[in-house]
Coordinates of C-alpha atoms in Angstrom, one line a residue:
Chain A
X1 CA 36.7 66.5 -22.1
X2 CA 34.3 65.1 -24.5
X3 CA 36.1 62.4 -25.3
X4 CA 35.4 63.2 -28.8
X5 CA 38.3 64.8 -31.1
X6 CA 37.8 67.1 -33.9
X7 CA 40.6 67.9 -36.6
X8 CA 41.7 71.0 -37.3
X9 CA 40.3 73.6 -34.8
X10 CA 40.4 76.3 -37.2
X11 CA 40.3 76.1 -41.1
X12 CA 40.7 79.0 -43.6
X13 CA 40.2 78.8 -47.0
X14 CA 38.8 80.6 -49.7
X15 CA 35.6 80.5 -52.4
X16 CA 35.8 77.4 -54.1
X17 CA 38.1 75.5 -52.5
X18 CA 37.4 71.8 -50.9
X19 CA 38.0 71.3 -47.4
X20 CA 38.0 67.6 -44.8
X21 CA 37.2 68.1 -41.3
X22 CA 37.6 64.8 -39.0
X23 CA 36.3 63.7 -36.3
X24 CA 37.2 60.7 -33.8
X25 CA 34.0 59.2 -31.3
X26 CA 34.4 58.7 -27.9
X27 CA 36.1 54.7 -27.3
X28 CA 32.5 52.6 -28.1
X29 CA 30.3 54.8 -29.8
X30 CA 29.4 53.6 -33.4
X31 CA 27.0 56.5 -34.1
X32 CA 28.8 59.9 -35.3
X33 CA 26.6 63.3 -36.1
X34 CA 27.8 66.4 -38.1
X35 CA 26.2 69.4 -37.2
X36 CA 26.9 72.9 -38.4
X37 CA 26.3 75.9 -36.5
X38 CA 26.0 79.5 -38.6
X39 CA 26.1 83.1 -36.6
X40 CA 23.1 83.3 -34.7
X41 CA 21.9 80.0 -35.2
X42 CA 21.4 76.9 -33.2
X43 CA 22.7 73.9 -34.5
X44 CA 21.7 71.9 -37.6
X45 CA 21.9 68.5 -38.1
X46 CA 23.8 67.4 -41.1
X47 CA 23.9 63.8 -41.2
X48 CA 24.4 60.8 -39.7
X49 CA 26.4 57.7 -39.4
X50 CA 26.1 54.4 -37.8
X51 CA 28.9 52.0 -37.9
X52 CA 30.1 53.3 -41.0
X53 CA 26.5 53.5 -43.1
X54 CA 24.7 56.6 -43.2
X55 CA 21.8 56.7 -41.1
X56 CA 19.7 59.7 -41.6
X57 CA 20.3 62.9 -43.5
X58 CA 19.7 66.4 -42.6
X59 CA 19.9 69.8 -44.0
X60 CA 23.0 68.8 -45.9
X61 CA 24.0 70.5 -48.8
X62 CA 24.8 68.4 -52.2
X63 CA 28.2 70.1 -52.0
X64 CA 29.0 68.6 -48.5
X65 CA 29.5 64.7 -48.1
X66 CA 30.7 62.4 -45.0
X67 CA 31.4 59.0 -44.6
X68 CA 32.3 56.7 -41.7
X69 CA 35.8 54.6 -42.4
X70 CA 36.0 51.1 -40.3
X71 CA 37.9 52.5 -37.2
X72 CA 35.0 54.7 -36.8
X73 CA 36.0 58.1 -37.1
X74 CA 34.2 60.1 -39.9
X75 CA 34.9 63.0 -42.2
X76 CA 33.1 65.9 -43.3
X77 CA 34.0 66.5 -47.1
X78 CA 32.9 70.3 -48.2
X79 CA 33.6 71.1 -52.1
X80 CA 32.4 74.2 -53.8
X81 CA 33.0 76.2 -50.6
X82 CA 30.8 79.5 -50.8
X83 CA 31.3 82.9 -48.1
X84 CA 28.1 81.2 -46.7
X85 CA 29.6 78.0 -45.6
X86 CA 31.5 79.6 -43.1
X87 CA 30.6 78.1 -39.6
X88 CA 31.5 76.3 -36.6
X89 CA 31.1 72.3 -37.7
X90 CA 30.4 69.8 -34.6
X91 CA 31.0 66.5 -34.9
X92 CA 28.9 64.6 -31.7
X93 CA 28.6 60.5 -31.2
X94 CA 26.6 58.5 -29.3
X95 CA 26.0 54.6 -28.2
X96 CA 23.4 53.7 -30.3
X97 CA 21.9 54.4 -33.9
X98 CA 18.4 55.6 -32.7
X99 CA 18.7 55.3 -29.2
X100 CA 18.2 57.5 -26.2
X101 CA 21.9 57.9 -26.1
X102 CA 22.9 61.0 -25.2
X103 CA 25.3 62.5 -27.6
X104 CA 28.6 63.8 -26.8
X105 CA 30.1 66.9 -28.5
X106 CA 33.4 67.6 -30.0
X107 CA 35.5 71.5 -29.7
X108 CA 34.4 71.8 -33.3
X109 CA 35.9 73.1 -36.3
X110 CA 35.6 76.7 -37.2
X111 CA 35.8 77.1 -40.9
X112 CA 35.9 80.6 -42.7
X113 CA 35.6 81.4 -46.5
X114 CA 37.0 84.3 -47.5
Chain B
X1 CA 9.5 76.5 -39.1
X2 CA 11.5 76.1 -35.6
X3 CA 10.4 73.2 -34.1
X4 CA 12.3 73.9 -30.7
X5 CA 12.0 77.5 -29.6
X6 CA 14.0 79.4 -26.8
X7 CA 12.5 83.0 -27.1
X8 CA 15.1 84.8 -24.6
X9 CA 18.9 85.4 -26.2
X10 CA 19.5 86.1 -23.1
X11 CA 19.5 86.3 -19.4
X12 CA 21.1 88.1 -16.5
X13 CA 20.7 86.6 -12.8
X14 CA 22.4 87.4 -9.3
X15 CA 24.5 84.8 -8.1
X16 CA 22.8 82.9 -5.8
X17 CA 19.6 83.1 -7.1
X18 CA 17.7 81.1 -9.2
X19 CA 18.1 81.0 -13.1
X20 CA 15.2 79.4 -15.3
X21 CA 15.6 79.0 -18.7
X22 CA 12.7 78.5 -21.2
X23 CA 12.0 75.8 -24.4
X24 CA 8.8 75.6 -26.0
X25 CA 8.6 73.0 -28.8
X26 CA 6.0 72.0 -31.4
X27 CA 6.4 68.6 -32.4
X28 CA 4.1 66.0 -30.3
X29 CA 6.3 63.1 -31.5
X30 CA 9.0 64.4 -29.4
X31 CA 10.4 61.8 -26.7
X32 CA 13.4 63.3 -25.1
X33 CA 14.5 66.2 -24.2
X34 CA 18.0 67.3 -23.2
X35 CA 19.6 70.6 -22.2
X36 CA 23.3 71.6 -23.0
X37 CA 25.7 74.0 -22.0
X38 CA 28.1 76.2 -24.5
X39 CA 31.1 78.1 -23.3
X40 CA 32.7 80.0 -26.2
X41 CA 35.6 78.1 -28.5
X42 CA 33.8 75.0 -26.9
X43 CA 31.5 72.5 -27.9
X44 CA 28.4 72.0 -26.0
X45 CA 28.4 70.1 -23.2
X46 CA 25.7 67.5 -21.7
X47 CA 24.0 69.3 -18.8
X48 CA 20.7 66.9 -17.8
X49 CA 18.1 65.4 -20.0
X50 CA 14.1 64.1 -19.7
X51 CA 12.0 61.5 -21.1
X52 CA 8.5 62.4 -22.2
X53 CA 7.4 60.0 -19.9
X54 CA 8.4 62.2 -16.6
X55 CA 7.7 65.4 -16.1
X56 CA 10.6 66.4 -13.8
X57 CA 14.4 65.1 -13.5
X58 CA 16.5 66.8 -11.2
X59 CA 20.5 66.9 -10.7
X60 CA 22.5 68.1 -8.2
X61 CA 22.1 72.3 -9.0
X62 CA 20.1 71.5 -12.1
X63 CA 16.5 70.7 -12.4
X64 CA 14.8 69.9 -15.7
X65 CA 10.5 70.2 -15.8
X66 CA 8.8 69.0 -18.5
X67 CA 4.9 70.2 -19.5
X68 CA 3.7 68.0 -21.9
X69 CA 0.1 69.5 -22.7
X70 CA 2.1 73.5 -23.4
X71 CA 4.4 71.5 -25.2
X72 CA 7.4 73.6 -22.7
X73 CA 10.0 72.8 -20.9
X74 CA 12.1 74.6 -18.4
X75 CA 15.7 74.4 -17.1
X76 CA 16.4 75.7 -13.6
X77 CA 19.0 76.2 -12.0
X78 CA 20.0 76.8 -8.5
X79 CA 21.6 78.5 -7.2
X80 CA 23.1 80.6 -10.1
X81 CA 27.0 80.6 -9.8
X82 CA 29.3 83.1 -12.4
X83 CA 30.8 79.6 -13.6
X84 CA 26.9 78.7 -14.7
X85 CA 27.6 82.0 -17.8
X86 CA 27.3 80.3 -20.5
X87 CA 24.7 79.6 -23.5
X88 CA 22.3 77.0 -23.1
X89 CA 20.7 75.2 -25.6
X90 CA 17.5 73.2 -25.6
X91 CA 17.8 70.3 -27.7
X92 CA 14.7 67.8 -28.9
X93 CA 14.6 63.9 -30.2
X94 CA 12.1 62.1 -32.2
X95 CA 12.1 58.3 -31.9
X96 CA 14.1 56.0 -33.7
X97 CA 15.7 59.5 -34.9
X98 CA 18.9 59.8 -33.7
X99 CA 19.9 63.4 -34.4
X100 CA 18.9 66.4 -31.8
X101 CA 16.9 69.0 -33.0
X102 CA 18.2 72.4 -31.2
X103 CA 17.1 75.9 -30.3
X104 CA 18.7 78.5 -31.1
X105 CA 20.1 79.1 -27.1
X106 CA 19.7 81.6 -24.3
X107 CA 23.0 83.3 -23.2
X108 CA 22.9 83.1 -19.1
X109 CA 25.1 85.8 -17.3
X110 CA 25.2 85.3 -13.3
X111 CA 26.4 88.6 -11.9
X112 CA 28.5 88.1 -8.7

C-alpha cells in the first residue's frame, strides 16, 4: 500500500459528459501528479501541484483541469469527455515540489467513454 | 519524440536466472533515474532508483546500472522469481522538474 488513495476505481460515462477523479497523498507529501495512461502507452504527465498551486503542466488537454484544495488532496476535472479519453488516470505524490523525492503511486482510476 | 525508450514489450526468463531489463534515454539533462513495477489493476510501484552521479545502486535482488556516455540504463534482477511477472517501467527526471517522464514498459514473465 501506497499510501496514496484514489476515488472511484472504476468510472463509466459516456461522450460528453464531465467527470471528478480524487486523489488523497500519502500523510506529508504537499506535491500531487496526475498522470494518464492510454492502451499501450506509458504514462503521461498531466500536471502538477504543490501545496495547492500548480507547478508544472503537462500534456494536459484544455478540457481536463485539477486543482489542489488546503487539505491536500487534488482532483482531476474532465469536461467534454471524448471515446479517446478513456484511460487509466494515476494520481502519484511526493515530498517536495522539485526534489529528488521519489513519487508514490495511487491504484488509479480507470475511466471509459462509451 | 520518446525521450525514454524501453525497446522490448516483453521478456520471458527461467526462474532463477537472471532478468535484465533495458532503458535508453535521450535527454542529457536527465538526473535521476528510477525503475517501477506494475502488476495489473495496480498502480506502479517504487522498485530502486539512481542519480546521475553513480553509475550503479544495488538492492537486495535488484540492481540498477547507469551508462551515462550510451545514455542507457539497465535494471537486473536476480534471481528471477514468478512473483518478479510484472511490467516494468523506466522512468526519467529533469532537475527542478518534478514530474517523471516514463517508457512505455517491458512485460517480464519468470517461468517456474
Amino acid at each position: 500500500d501506497s499510501g496514496v488513495t484514489q476515488t472511484p476505481k472504476h468510472l463509466i460515462t459516456a461522450t460528453g459528459q464531465r467527470v471528478t477523479l480524487r486523489c488523497s497523498p500519502r500523510s506529508g507529501d504537499l506535491s500531487v501528479y496526475w498522470y494518464q495512461q492510454s492502451l499501450d502507452q506509458g504514462l503521461q504527465f498531466l500536471i502538477q501541484y504543490y501545496n495547492g498551486e500548480e507547478r508544472a503542466k503537462g500534456n494536459i488537454l484544455e478540457r481536463f483541469s485539477a486543482q489542489q484544495f488546503p487539505d491536500l488532496h487534488s482532483e482531476l476535472n474532465l469536461s467534454s469527455l471524448e471515446l479517446g479519453d478513456s484511460a487509466l488516470y494515476f494520481c502519484a505524490s511526493s515530498g517536495g515540489s522539485g526534489s529528488v523525492g521519489t513519487q508514490y503511486f495511487g491504484p488509479g482510476t480507470r475511466l471509459l467513454v462509451l | 519524440d520518446q525521450q525514454v525508450k524501453q525497446n522490448s514489450p516483453s521478456l520471458s526468463v527461467q526462474e532463477g536466472r537472471i532478468s535484465i531489463l533495458n532503458c535508453d534515454y535521450t535527454n542529457s539533462m536527465f538526473d535521476y533515474f528510477l525503475w517501477y513495477k506494475k502488476y495489473p489493476a495496480e498502480g506502479p510501484t517504487f522498485l530502486i532508483s539512481i542519480s546521475s552521479i553513480k553509475d550503479k545502486n544495488e538492492d537486495g535482488r535488484f540492481t540498477v546500472f547507469l551508462n551515462k556516455s550510451a545514455k542507457h540504463l539497465s535494471l537486473h534482477i536476480v534471481p528471477s522469481q514468478p512473483g518478479d511477472s510484472a511490467v516494468y517501467f523506466c522512468a526519467a527526471k529533469e532537475g527542478s522538474q518534478g514530474n517523471l517522464i516514463f517508457g512505455k514498459g517491458t512485460k517480464l514473465s519468470v517461468k517456474p
